[in-house]
Amino acid sequence: MPVSSDLSPQQRQAITELLRRVIPPAVDELGHRFAKAGHELALVGGPVRDALLSRPGKDVDLTTDAHPDKILELVDGWADAIWTIGIEFGTVGLRKGDLQLEITTYRSESYDPKSRKPEVTYGTSLRDDLGRRDFAVNAMAARLPGPEFVDPFGGLADLRDKRLRTPGRPEDSFSDDPLRMLRAARFASQLGFTVAPEVVAAMRDMAGRIDIVSAERIRDELSKLVCGRYPRAGLALLVETGLAEYVLPELPKLRLEIDEHHRHKDVYDHSLIVLEQAIAQEEDGPDLVLRLAALLHDIGKPKTRSFEPGGRVTFHHHEVVGAKMTKSRLMALRYPKDVVADVSRLVELHLRFHGYGTGEWTDAAVRRYVRDGGHLLGRLHKLTRADCTTRNKRKAERLRRTYDDLERRIARLAEEEELAKIRPELDGNAIQRVLGIPPGPLVGKAYRFLLDLRLDRGPIGEEAATEALLSWARAQGLEPPA
C-alpha cells in the first residue's frame, strides 16, 4: 500500500513515530496476532485523524480483511470481553484491560432509496475500504503491526488545509449514507474546517435524501454539531444547503423579511449570536441544554409576528408559542424527556426578566422567578444575559447592571431564607390535620395557597400559617374542626 507521494522520508518517519506513540501496545499486539494468521489489521478513521491533529481521542477503530466469524476466532482467549451487537454490520466489539476496541471487516455499504438501514457487503482491500469512508481526513489508516501510514486520498493534505472533501465523488458518498451530509456540517463545527465547494453543491442537491435516515441518528449528529467549537459554521451550512429544512426547519424560518417600513432585528442572526454568547458563559464544557435553548429561544417569532401602525413589529407571547414548538421538534428528534422538558422550559422563561424593569419587582416576585427557574436557574441566568445583542453600548450596560441587581437580590434572599428550599410552614399531613380533610385535590389547593403566602410574606411561622389556612378554608366554605 503506497504512502502519500507528497511525503518526504523525514515527514513519513515523523508520522510513524507519532502514530507509534499513540497506538496502545495491546493494539499493536493484536496486529501481530492477525498477521500471524494471515490477515490484515489497521487503525483507521477518527483515531488516526485525531492523532495527526494532536487531539486526545478515546476511540480505537480497527478494520480487517477477516470476516466477523474469523475475528471472533482470533480474539478468543485474548480479549477480556467480546460483544457482537453490531456483527450483522461486520463489527465486533471487545475489551482488553481498560481498552475498548471495535473491529470491522472491510466493507462497502449503501442505502436503498426507501430503506433506513444500510446494505453491507464485505471487501478485501484496505484502499477500497478507505474509499467508501465519509471524508478524506477520515480515510487514513495505520497498518498494524508497525505502524505503516496509509493515505491514498490525500487526507493529510486536507488536514493541513483544514478542508473537508470526500474520497470520491460526493454524490456517491452521500448516496451510500445520506447522514454524511449532516456529518459534514458537524465536522465544520467541531474542527473549524471549510467544506469543499463540490461537497456543498452535492449537499444542496441531495438534501432531501436525509429523510431516509432515522431521527435518532440525526439527533446524535445534530447534538455533536451544536456542542462543537464552531456551531455557527455548522448551522449556517445546514441552512445554506437546505438540510435544515429537513432536520430543523424552524431555524431557516427565522430569516424573516425586513423591509424599510418594518424594522426589527434579523431573528436568525440574532439567534446565532445568542448561541455564541451563551457558549461564552459555559464553565464546565459544552452544555447541550443551554445551547439548544439559546438556538431555539425565538422560534415562536415567525408565527407571532404582527405589524402595527407606525411600522412597529410585535411578537406577543412568542415565548409560549416557541416553548410548544421546541417541545414538538425535540420530541420528533427523539431527545430524552428531561432534555425536552428543560429546553422547552428555558424557552418559555427567557423573557421573564424583562418585567423586572429597573428593579420594581417585589421580593415575592423575585422568589417566584427563582421558584419558576428551579434547577434551571443557573442556565436561565446565562440565557437571559446572552439574549442581549443590542449594539447600543449604553443599553447593553444598563441591562447588564439590572440583571446583576436581580442576581444580588436572589443571593440575598437565598441567604436569608434558603430560597432554593422554599416550603410552606405546613406540609400536606399538617394541612389535613388542621382542616380535618382526607387526602385529595383540596389538600393540594391549600398547599399552593400556603406556598404563595410564603413567597409573598417570607417566613411567618407555623402559628401564623395555621391561622391563615383556617381563614382561607372558611372563605372556601369549609368548616374546620374546632
GROMACS .gro file of C-alpha atoms in nm:
model
  482
    1MET     CA    1   0.000   0.000   0.000
    2PRO     CA    2   0.169   0.326  -0.107
    3VAL     CA    3   0.216   0.613   0.131
    4SER     CA    4   0.111   0.962   0.012
    5SER     CA    5   0.352   1.066  -0.263
    6ASP     CA    6   0.394   1.421  -0.129
    7LEU     CA    7   0.557   1.299   0.193
    8SER     CA    8   0.931   1.326   0.230
    9PRO     CA    9   1.115   1.045   0.412
   10GLN     CA   10   1.152   1.276   0.712
   11GLN     CA   11   0.780   1.351   0.720
   12ARG     CA   12   0.698   0.984   0.682
   13GLN     CA   13   0.925   0.897   0.972
   14ALA     CA   14   0.776   1.173   1.189
   15ILE     CA   15   0.424   1.043   1.126
   16THR     CA   16   0.533   0.688   1.200
   17GLU     CA   17   0.680   0.797   1.534
   18LEU     CA   18   0.369   0.997   1.619
   19LEU     CA   19   0.141   0.702   1.548
   20ARG     CA   20   0.368   0.465   1.738
   21ARG     CA   21   0.332   0.687   2.046
   22VAL     CA   22  -0.047   0.700   2.035
   23ILE     CA   23  -0.123   0.339   1.942
   24PRO     CA   24  -0.164   0.135   2.263
   25PRO     CA   25   0.073  -0.164   2.293
   26ALA     CA   26  -0.225  -0.401   2.312
   27VAL     CA   27  -0.343  -0.282   1.970
   28ASP     CA   28  -0.005  -0.346   1.811
   29GLU     CA   29  -0.002  -0.686   1.983
   30LEU     CA   30  -0.337  -0.760   1.821
   31GLY     CA   31  -0.188  -0.662   1.486
   32HIS     CA   32   0.080  -0.928   1.528
   33ARG     CA   33  -0.192  -1.181   1.616
   34PHE     CA   34  -0.385  -1.107   1.294
   35ALA     CA   35  -0.068  -1.101   1.080
   36LYS     CA   36   0.039  -1.440   1.214
   37ALA     CA   37  -0.297  -1.577   1.098
   38GLY     CA   38  -0.250  -1.425   0.753
   39HIS     CA   39  -0.493  -1.134   0.796
   40GLU     CA   40  -0.459  -0.757   0.775
   41LEU     CA   41  -0.543  -0.518   1.058
   42ALA     CA   42  -0.530  -0.137   1.059
   43LEU     CA   43  -0.618   0.151   1.287
   44VAL     CA   44  -0.848   0.367   1.083
   45GLY     CA   45  -1.053   0.683   1.063
   46GLY     CA   46  -1.105   0.921   1.351
   47PRO     CA   47  -0.826   0.789   1.577
   48VAL     CA   48  -0.567   0.844   1.302
   49ARG     CA   49  -0.707   1.188   1.218
   50ASP     CA   50  -0.710   1.296   1.582
   51ALA     CA   51  -0.356   1.168   1.637
   52LEU     CA   52  -0.233   1.380   1.345
   53LEU     CA   53  -0.422   1.680   1.486
   54SER     CA   54  -0.272   1.614   1.834
   55ARG     CA   55  -0.623   1.585   1.973
   56PRO     CA   56  -0.684   1.334   2.252
   57GLY     CA   57  -0.910   1.052   2.141
   58LYS     CA   58  -1.070   0.756   2.317
   59ASP     CA   59  -1.192   0.552   2.020
   60VAL     CA   60  -0.995   0.258   1.885
   61ASP     CA   61  -1.147   0.172   1.549
   62LEU     CA   62  -0.983  -0.111   1.355
   63THR     CA   63  -1.054  -0.264   1.016
   64THR     CA   64  -0.953  -0.601   0.872
   65ASP     CA   65  -0.998  -0.834   0.579
   66ALA     CA   66  -1.108  -1.108   0.823
   67HIS     CA   67  -1.479  -1.180   0.832
   68PRO     CA   68  -1.665  -1.149   1.165
   69ASP     CA   69  -1.651  -1.522   1.242
   70LYS     CA   70  -1.274  -1.517   1.190
   71ILE     CA   71  -1.241  -1.204   1.406
   72LEU     CA   72  -1.419  -1.386   1.687
   73GLU     CA   73  -1.183  -1.680   1.646
   74LEU     CA   74  -0.871  -1.459   1.654
   75VAL     CA   75  -0.970  -1.259   1.964
   76ASP     CA   76  -1.095  -1.562   2.157
   77GLY     CA   77  -0.868  -1.607   2.456
   78TRP     CA   78  -0.704  -1.267   2.401
   79ALA     CA   79  -0.990  -1.026   2.473
   80ASP     CA   80  -1.127  -0.993   2.825
   81ALA     CA   81  -1.479  -0.942   2.689
   82ILE     CA   82  -1.646  -0.961   2.350
   83TRP     CA   83  -1.980  -0.826   2.226
   84THR     CA   84  -2.149  -0.886   1.894
   85ILE     CA   85  -2.429  -0.631   1.889
   86GLY     CA   86  -2.303  -0.492   1.554
   87ILE     CA   87  -2.196  -0.818   1.399
   88GLU     CA   88  -2.465  -0.804   1.128
   89PHE     CA   89  -2.285  -0.493   1.001
   90GLY     CA   90  -1.946  -0.665   1.025
   91THR     CA   91  -1.841  -0.515   1.359
   92VAL     CA   92  -1.712  -0.698   1.667
   93GLY     CA   93  -1.657  -0.511   1.992
   94LEU     CA   94  -1.410  -0.618   2.256
   95ARG     CA   95  -1.231  -0.509   2.570
   96LYS     CA   96  -0.869  -0.567   2.668
   97GLY     CA   97  -0.797  -0.433   3.014
   98ASP     CA   98  -0.924  -0.074   3.017
   99LEU     CA   99  -0.914  -0.055   2.640
  100GLN     CA  100  -1.229  -0.086   2.428
  101LEU     CA  101  -1.195  -0.163   2.059
  102GLU     CA  102  -1.417  -0.217   1.757
  103ILE     CA  103  -1.301  -0.430   1.465
  104THR     CA  104  -1.493  -0.407   1.139
  105THR     CA  105  -1.446  -0.616   0.829
  106TYR     CA  106  -1.355  -0.425   0.513
  107ARG     CA  107  -1.689  -0.330   0.368
  108SER     CA  108  -1.897  -0.116   0.143
  109GLU     CA  109  -2.248  -0.012   0.232
  110SER     CA  110  -2.529   0.170   0.061
  111TYR     CA  111  -2.888   0.264   0.124
  112ASP     CA  112  -3.183   0.155  -0.081
  113PRO     CA  113  -3.380   0.473  -0.164
  114LYS     CA  114  -3.665   0.358   0.061
  115SER     CA  115  -3.460   0.200   0.341
  116ARG     CA  116  -3.326   0.345   0.664
  117LYS     CA  117  -3.068   0.066   0.709
  118PRO     CA  118  -2.751   0.010   0.508
  119GLU     CA  119  -2.688  -0.298   0.297
  120VAL     CA  120  -2.344  -0.432   0.387
  121THR     CA  121  -2.110  -0.628   0.162
  122TYR     CA  122  -1.758  -0.732   0.264
  123GLY     CA  123  -1.445  -0.628   0.079
  124THR     CA  124  -1.086  -0.749   0.055
  125SER     CA  125  -0.889  -0.426   0.011
  126LEU     CA  126  -0.790  -0.163   0.268
  127ARG     CA  127  -0.778   0.101  -0.004
  128ASP     CA  128  -1.129   0.020  -0.120
  129ASP     CA  129  -1.248   0.024   0.242
  130LEU     CA  130  -1.096   0.369   0.293
  131GLY     CA  131  -1.250   0.484  -0.032
  132ARG     CA  132  -1.603   0.422   0.097
  133ARG     CA  133  -1.550   0.638   0.407
  134ASP     CA  134  -1.716   0.974   0.452
  135PHE     CA  135  -1.428   1.220   0.413
  136ALA     CA  136  -1.065   1.205   0.308
  137VAL     CA  137  -0.949   1.317   0.656
  138ASN     CA  138  -1.118   1.002   0.787
  139ALA     CA  139  -0.981   0.783   0.508
  140MET     CA  140  -0.632   0.748   0.654
  141ALA     CA  141  -0.506   0.437   0.831
  142ALA     CA  142  -0.213   0.294   1.024
  143ARG     CA  143  -0.146  -0.061   0.913
  144LEU     CA  144  -0.055  -0.295   1.200
  145PRO     CA  145   0.178  -0.413   1.328
  146GLY     CA  146   0.415  -0.132   1.254
  147PRO     CA  147   0.262   0.113   1.210
  148GLU     CA  148   0.263   0.196   0.838
  149PHE     CA  149   0.081   0.518   0.746
  150VAL     CA  150  -0.170   0.479   0.461
  151ASP     CA  151  -0.323   0.783   0.293
  152PRO     CA  152  -0.446   0.707  -0.062
  153PHE     CA  153  -0.690   1.001  -0.086
  154GLY     CA  154  -0.489   1.298   0.040
  155GLY     CA  155  -0.636   1.323   0.387
  156LEU     CA  156  -0.314   1.457   0.535
  157ALA     CA  157  -0.313   1.749   0.290
  158ASP     CA  158  -0.675   1.819   0.378
  159LEU     CA  159  -0.584   1.829   0.747
  160ARG     CA  160  -0.313   2.079   0.669
  161ASP     CA  161  -0.550   2.294   0.462
  162LYS     CA  162  -0.844   2.249   0.704
  163ARG     CA  163  -1.059   2.127   0.419
  164LEU     CA  164  -1.333   1.866   0.403
  165ARG     CA  165  -1.356   1.654   0.087
  166THR     CA  166  -1.495   1.310   0.011
  167PRO     CA  167  -1.256   1.036  -0.109
  168GLY     CA  168  -1.453   1.002  -0.433
  169ARG     CA  169  -1.750   1.187  -0.580
  170PRO     CA  170  -1.956   1.344  -0.301
  171GLU     CA  171  -2.276   1.234  -0.476
  172ASP     CA  172  -2.165   0.872  -0.445
  173SER     CA  173  -2.064   0.916  -0.081
  174PHE     CA  174  -2.393   1.080   0.017
  175SER     CA  175  -2.591   0.825  -0.179
  176ASP     CA  176  -2.419   0.550   0.021
  177ASP     CA  177  -2.512   0.719   0.350
  178PRO     CA  178  -2.711   1.046   0.345
  179LEU     CA  179  -2.621   1.113   0.709
  180ARG     CA  180  -2.276   1.211   0.583
  181MET     CA  181  -2.424   1.540   0.465
  182LEU     CA  182  -2.512   1.626   0.823
  183ARG     CA  183  -2.174   1.492   0.934
  184ALA     CA  184  -2.005   1.744   0.705
  185ALA     CA  185  -2.174   2.025   0.896
  186ARG     CA  186  -2.079   1.856   1.223
  187PHE     CA  187  -1.710   1.847   1.126
  188ALA     CA  188  -1.729   2.212   1.021
  189SER     CA  189  -1.849   2.281   1.375
  190GLN     CA  190  -1.609   2.053   1.560
  191LEU     CA  191  -1.290   2.114   1.360
  192GLY     CA  192  -1.348   2.453   1.203
  193PHE     CA  193  -1.283   2.307   0.856
  194THR     CA  194  -1.406   2.458   0.530
  195VAL     CA  195  -1.627   2.225   0.326
  196ALA     CA  196  -1.516   2.191  -0.036
  197PRO     CA  197  -1.746   2.362  -0.290
  198GLU     CA  198  -1.830   2.036  -0.470
  199VAL     CA  199  -1.933   1.884  -0.136
  200VAL     CA  200  -2.157   2.182  -0.055
  201ALA     CA  201  -2.314   2.157  -0.400
  202ALA     CA  202  -2.389   1.787  -0.352
  203MET     CA  203  -2.539   1.856  -0.010
  204ARG     CA  204  -2.766   2.116  -0.164
  205ASP     CA  205  -2.873   1.888  -0.449
  206MET     CA  206  -2.929   1.582  -0.229
  207ALA     CA  207  -3.064   1.739   0.090
  208GLY     CA  208  -3.396   1.557   0.060
  209ARG     CA  209  -3.219   1.219   0.091
  210ILE     CA  210  -3.171   1.285   0.462
  211ASP     CA  211  -3.536   1.187   0.506
  212ILE     CA  212  -3.448   0.817   0.496
  213VAL     CA  213  -3.217   0.848   0.798
  214SER     CA  214  -3.363   0.769   1.140
  215ALA     CA  215  -3.444   1.053   1.379
  216GLU     CA  216  -3.206   0.906   1.638
  217ARG     CA  217  -2.904   0.924   1.404
  218ILE     CA  218  -2.995   1.278   1.300
  219ARG     CA  219  -3.034   1.377   1.665
  220ASP     CA  220  -2.690   1.243   1.757
  221GLU     CA  221  -2.520   1.431   1.473
  222LEU     CA  222  -2.711   1.750   1.550
  223SER     CA  223  -2.613   1.733   1.916
  224LYS     CA  224  -2.246   1.691   1.824
  225LEU     CA  225  -2.275   1.984   1.585
  226VAL     CA  226  -2.441   2.210   1.842
  227CYS     CA  227  -2.180   2.114   2.102
  228GLY     CA  228  -1.888   2.172   1.864
  229ARG     CA  229  -1.636   2.450   1.894
  230TYR     CA  230  -1.777   2.644   1.598
  231PRO     CA  231  -2.150   2.558   1.590
  232ARG     CA  232  -2.240   2.871   1.396
  233ALA     CA  233  -2.042   2.747   1.096
  234GLY     CA  234  -2.215   2.408   1.103
  235LEU     CA  235  -2.563   2.554   1.145
  236ALA     CA  236  -2.507   2.808   0.869
  237LEU     CA  237  -2.405   2.523   0.638
  238LEU     CA  238  -2.727   2.337   0.719
  239VAL     CA  239  -2.930   2.645   0.631
  240GLU     CA  240  -2.725   2.725   0.318
  241THR     CA  241  -2.764   2.376   0.174
  242GLY     CA  242  -3.131   2.331   0.264
  243LEU     CA  243  -3.060   2.045   0.505
  244ALA     CA  244  -3.204   2.249   0.789
  245GLU     CA  245  -3.543   2.238   0.614
  246TYR     CA  246  -3.548   1.866   0.690
  247VAL     CA  247  -3.372   1.835   1.027
  248LEU     CA  248  -3.451   2.169   1.199
  249PRO     CA  249  -3.698   2.360   0.981
  250GLU     CA  250  -3.764   2.622   1.249
  251LEU     CA  251  -3.410   2.759   1.203
  252PRO     CA  252  -3.430   2.887   0.842
  253LYS     CA  253  -3.778   3.025   0.913
  254LEU     CA  254  -3.611   3.273   1.150
  255ARG     CA  255  -3.479   3.458   0.846
  256LEU     CA  256  -3.772   3.697   0.845
  257GLU     CA  257  -3.801   3.950   0.566
  258ILE     CA  258  -3.731   4.301   0.688
  259ASP     CA  259  -3.833   4.597   0.474
  260GLU     CA  260  -3.778   4.969   0.518
  261HIS     CA  261  -4.114   5.017   0.687
  262HIS     CA  262  -4.093   4.730   0.937
  263ARG     CA  263  -3.759   4.738   1.113
  264HIS     CA  264  -3.657   4.475   1.369
  265LYS     CA  265  -3.360   4.254   1.436
  266ASP     CA  266  -3.281   3.973   1.197
  267VAL     CA  267  -3.403   3.688   1.418
  268TYR     CA  268  -3.184   3.424   1.253
  269ASP     CA  269  -2.862   3.619   1.301
  270HIS     CA  270  -2.972   3.724   1.649
  271SER     CA  271  -3.028   3.359   1.749
  272LEU     CA  272  -2.679   3.259   1.635
  273ILE     CA  273  -2.528   3.548   1.830
  274VAL     CA  274  -2.724   3.446   2.140
  275LEU     CA  275  -2.589   3.093   2.098
  276GLU     CA  276  -2.232   3.222   2.083
  277GLN     CA  277  -2.286   3.448   2.384
  278ALA     CA  278  -2.435   3.160   2.582
  279ILE     CA  279  -2.135   2.942   2.494
  280ALA     CA  280  -1.902   3.216   2.620
  281GLN     CA  281  -2.056   3.174   2.967
  282GLU     CA  282  -2.012   2.795   2.990
  283GLU     CA  283  -1.796   2.682   3.279
  284ASP     CA  284  -1.764   2.304   3.251
  285GLY     CA  285  -1.760   2.231   2.879
  286PRO     CA  286  -2.046   2.222   2.626
  287ASP     CA  287  -2.396   2.239   2.777
  288LEU     CA  288  -2.638   2.086   2.526
  289VAL     CA  289  -2.950   2.212   2.707
  290LEU     CA  290  -2.825   2.570   2.726
  291ARG     CA  291  -2.708   2.568   2.364
  292LEU     CA  292  -3.035   2.429   2.229
  293ALA     CA  293  -3.233   2.681   2.434
  294ALA     CA  294  -3.020   2.968   2.303
  295LEU     CA  295  -3.061   2.850   1.944
  296LEU     CA  296  -3.436   2.792   1.971
  297HIS     CA  297  -3.544   3.065   2.214
  298ASP     CA  298  -3.707   3.280   1.944
  299ILE     CA  299  -3.851   3.015   1.711
  300GLY     CA  300  -4.201   3.131   1.806
  301LYS     CA  301  -4.146   3.473   1.647
  302PRO     CA  302  -4.237   3.388   1.286
  303LYS     CA  303  -4.577   3.256   1.399
  304THR     CA  304  -4.648   3.552   1.626
  305ARG     CA  305  -4.518   3.843   1.417
  306SER     CA  306  -4.766   4.128   1.387
  307PHE     CA  307  -4.734   4.465   1.215
  308GLU     CA  308  -4.878   4.762   1.400
  309PRO     CA  309  -4.939   5.124   1.294
  310GLY     CA  310  -4.623   5.328   1.263
  311GLY     CA  311  -4.414   5.036   1.141
  312ARG     CA  312  -4.383   4.873   1.483
  313VAL     CA  313  -4.343   4.495   1.483
  314THR     CA  314  -4.456   4.280   1.776
  315PHE     CA  315  -4.417   3.915   1.869
  316HIS     CA  316  -4.667   3.880   2.153
  317HIS     CA  317  -4.638   3.554   2.352
  318HIS     CA  318  -4.368   3.419   2.121
  319GLU     CA  319  -4.202   3.259   2.422
  320VAL     CA  320  -4.513   3.048   2.494
  321VAL     CA  321  -4.558   2.951   2.130
  322GLY     CA  322  -4.184   2.887   2.100
  323ALA     CA  323  -4.182   2.656   2.402
  324LYS     CA  324  -4.452   2.441   2.243
  325MET     CA  325  -4.268   2.435   1.911
  326THR     CA  326  -3.943   2.344   2.085
  327LYS     CA  327  -4.106   2.057   2.266
  328SER     CA  328  -4.259   1.927   1.943
  329ARG     CA  329  -3.932   1.946   1.746
  330LEU     CA  330  -3.714   1.787   2.014
  331MET     CA  331  -3.964   1.506   2.064
  332ALA     CA  332  -3.965   1.443   1.688
  333LEU     CA  333  -3.585   1.415   1.707
  334ARG     CA  334  -3.620   1.162   1.991
  335TYR     CA  335  -3.438   1.366   2.254
  336PRO     CA  336  -3.465   1.233   2.611
  337LYS     CA  337  -3.765   1.359   2.807
  338ASP     CA  338  -3.555   1.558   3.052
  339VAL     CA  339  -3.376   1.742   2.770
  340VAL     CA  340  -3.710   1.821   2.601
  341ALA     CA  341  -3.858   1.948   2.926
  342ASP     CA  342  -3.557   2.158   3.024
  343VAL     CA  343  -3.502   2.324   2.686
  344SER     CA  344  -3.874   2.397   2.645
  345ARG     CA  345  -3.892   2.547   2.993
  346LEU     CA  346  -3.596   2.777   2.928
  347VAL     CA  347  -3.756   2.896   2.605
  348GLU     CA  348  -4.076   2.966   2.794
  349LEU     CA  349  -3.895   3.163   3.068
  350HIS     CA  350  -3.642   3.355   2.860
  351LEU     CA  351  -3.847   3.679   2.858
  352ARG     CA  352  -3.949   3.673   3.223
  353PHE     CA  353  -3.666   3.902   3.332
  354HIS     CA  354  -3.785   4.187   3.110
  355GLY     CA  355  -4.071   4.251   3.353
  356TYR     CA  356  -3.813   4.342   3.615
  357GLY     CA  357  -3.776   4.692   3.473
  358THR     CA  358  -3.524   4.884   3.678
  359GLY     CA  359  -3.582   4.679   3.988
  360GLU     CA  360  -3.956   4.722   4.050
  361TRP     CA  361  -4.009   4.357   4.139
  362THR     CA  362  -4.108   4.288   4.496
  363ASP     CA  363  -3.925   4.022   4.694
  364ALA     CA  364  -4.226   3.799   4.626
  365ALA     CA  365  -4.176   3.839   4.252
  366VAL     CA  366  -3.807   3.754   4.288
  367ARG     CA  367  -3.899   3.443   4.484
  368ARG     CA  368  -4.139   3.338   4.210
  369TYR     CA  369  -3.868   3.388   3.949
  370VAL     CA  370  -3.642   3.156   4.144
  371ARG     CA  371  -3.918   2.904   4.200
  372ASP     CA  372  -4.013   2.901   3.833
  373GLY     CA  373  -3.650   2.869   3.727
  374GLY     CA  374  -3.598   2.579   3.967
  375HIS     CA  375  -3.297   2.365   3.879
  376LEU     CA  376  -3.262   2.562   3.555
  377LEU     CA  377  -3.199   2.895   3.729
  378GLY     CA  378  -2.825   2.899   3.653
  379ARG     CA  379  -2.891   2.830   3.285
  380LEU     CA  380  -3.171   3.088   3.283
  381HIS     CA  381  -2.924   3.349   3.409
  382LYS     CA  382  -2.688   3.266   3.122
  383LEU     CA  383  -2.961   3.256   2.857
  384THR     CA  384  -3.106   3.589   2.970
  385ARG     CA  385  -2.768   3.759   2.961
  386ALA     CA  386  -2.689   3.603   2.622
  387ASP     CA  387  -3.019   3.733   2.481
  388CYS     CA  388  -2.889   4.090   2.495
  389THR     CA  389  -2.746   4.150   2.147
  390THR     CA  390  -2.805   4.524   2.116
  391ARG     CA  391  -2.526   4.729   1.960
  392ASN     CA  392  -2.622   5.021   2.184
  393LYS     CA  393  -2.348   5.005   2.446
  394ARG     CA  394  -2.538   5.218   2.698
  395LYS     CA  395  -2.848   4.998   2.670
  396ALA     CA  396  -2.640   4.680   2.697
  397GLU     CA  397  -2.462   4.810   3.005
  398ARG     CA  398  -2.795   4.910   3.162
  399LEU     CA  399  -2.936   4.561   3.106
  400ARG     CA  400  -2.622   4.403   3.249
  401ARG     CA  401  -2.639   4.618   3.564
  402THR     CA  402  -3.008   4.543   3.607
  403TYR     CA  403  -2.954   4.168   3.586
  404ASP     CA  404  -2.660   4.199   3.824
  405ASP     CA  405  -2.900   4.364   4.066
  406LEU     CA  406  -3.152   4.080   4.028
  407GLU     CA  407  -2.885   3.820   4.095
  408ARG     CA  408  -2.772   4.010   4.405
  409ARG     CA  409  -3.129   4.013   4.534
  410ILE     CA  410  -3.162   3.643   4.468
  411ALA     CA  411  -2.840   3.578   4.657
  412ARG     CA  412  -2.955   3.794   4.950
  413LEU     CA  413  -3.290   3.621   4.972
  414ALA     CA  414  -3.121   3.284   4.942
  415GLU     CA  415  -2.903   3.363   5.242
  416GLU     CA  416  -3.197   3.490   5.443
  417GLU     CA  417  -3.446   3.219   5.361
  418GLU     CA  418  -3.263   2.931   5.190
  419LEU     CA  419  -3.461   3.022   4.879
  420ALA     CA  420  -3.389   2.701   4.694
  421LYS     CA  421  -3.568   2.507   4.969
  422ILE     CA  422  -3.883   2.716   4.993
  423ARG     CA  423  -4.165   2.520   5.153
  424PRO     CA  424  -4.482   2.629   5.332
  425GLU     CA  425  -4.469   2.607   5.711
  426LEU     CA  426  -4.733   2.331   5.695
  427ASP     CA  427  -4.693   2.017   5.487
  428GLY     CA  428  -4.970   1.801   5.344
  429ASN     CA  429  -5.017   1.598   5.662
  430ALA     CA  430  -5.044   1.913   5.875
  431ILE     CA  431  -5.298   2.062   5.632
  432GLN     CA  432  -5.516   1.752   5.659
  433ARG     CA  433  -5.495   1.761   6.039
  434VAL     CA  434  -5.574   2.135   6.069
  435LEU     CA  435  -5.864   2.124   5.824
  436GLY     CA  436  -5.988   1.777   5.912
  437ILE     CA  437  -5.990   1.664   5.549
  438PRO     CA  438  -5.871   1.343   5.379
  439PRO     CA  439  -5.603   1.327   5.106
  440GLY     CA  440  -5.723   1.474   4.778
  441PRO     CA  441  -5.719   1.775   4.545
  442LEU     CA  442  -5.825   2.011   4.823
  443VAL     CA  443  -5.501   1.942   5.009
  444GLY     CA  444  -5.302   2.045   4.703
  445LYS     CA  445  -5.509   2.361   4.666
  446ALA     CA  446  -5.444   2.451   5.030
  447TYR     CA  447  -5.073   2.376   4.989
  448ARG     CA  448  -5.049   2.613   4.691
  449PHE     CA  449  -5.223   2.885   4.895
  450LEU     CA  450  -4.964   2.845   5.172
  451LEU     CA  451  -4.678   2.841   4.920
  452ASP     CA  452  -4.799   3.167   4.765
  453LEU     CA  453  -4.829   3.310   5.114
  454ARG     CA  454  -4.473   3.203   5.187
  455LEU     CA  455  -4.349   3.364   4.866
  456ASP     CA  456  -4.538   3.687   4.933
  457ARG     CA  457  -4.454   3.733   5.301
  458GLY     CA  458  -4.147   3.519   5.358
  459PRO     CA  459  -4.123   3.300   5.675
  460ILE     CA  460  -4.418   3.372   5.904
  461GLY     CA  461  -4.403   3.077   6.144
  462GLU     CA  462  -4.627   2.776   6.193
  463GLU     CA  463  -4.882   2.951   6.414
  464ALA     CA  464  -4.944   3.238   6.171
  465ALA     CA  465  -4.956   2.994   5.877
  466THR     CA  466  -5.220   2.787   6.063
  467GLU     CA  467  -5.435   3.096   6.126
  468ALA     CA  468  -5.406   3.199   5.760
  469LEU     CA  469  -5.500   2.849   5.647
  470LEU     CA  470  -5.810   2.846   5.866
  471SER     CA  471  -5.919   3.185   5.731
  472TRP     CA  472  -5.864   3.063   5.377
  473ALA     CA  473  -6.068   2.747   5.448
  474ARG     CA  474  -6.363   2.948   5.581
  475ALA     CA  475  -6.351   3.166   5.268
  476GLN     CA  476  -6.375   2.843   5.066
  477GLY     CA  477  -6.691   2.747   5.254
  478LEU     CA  478  -6.518   2.486   5.475
  479GLU     CA  479  -6.584   2.441   5.842
  480PRO     CA  480  -6.254   2.337   6.005
  481PRO     CA  481  -6.280   2.128   6.325
  482ALA     CA  482  -6.297   2.326   6.647
   0.00000   0.00000   0.00000
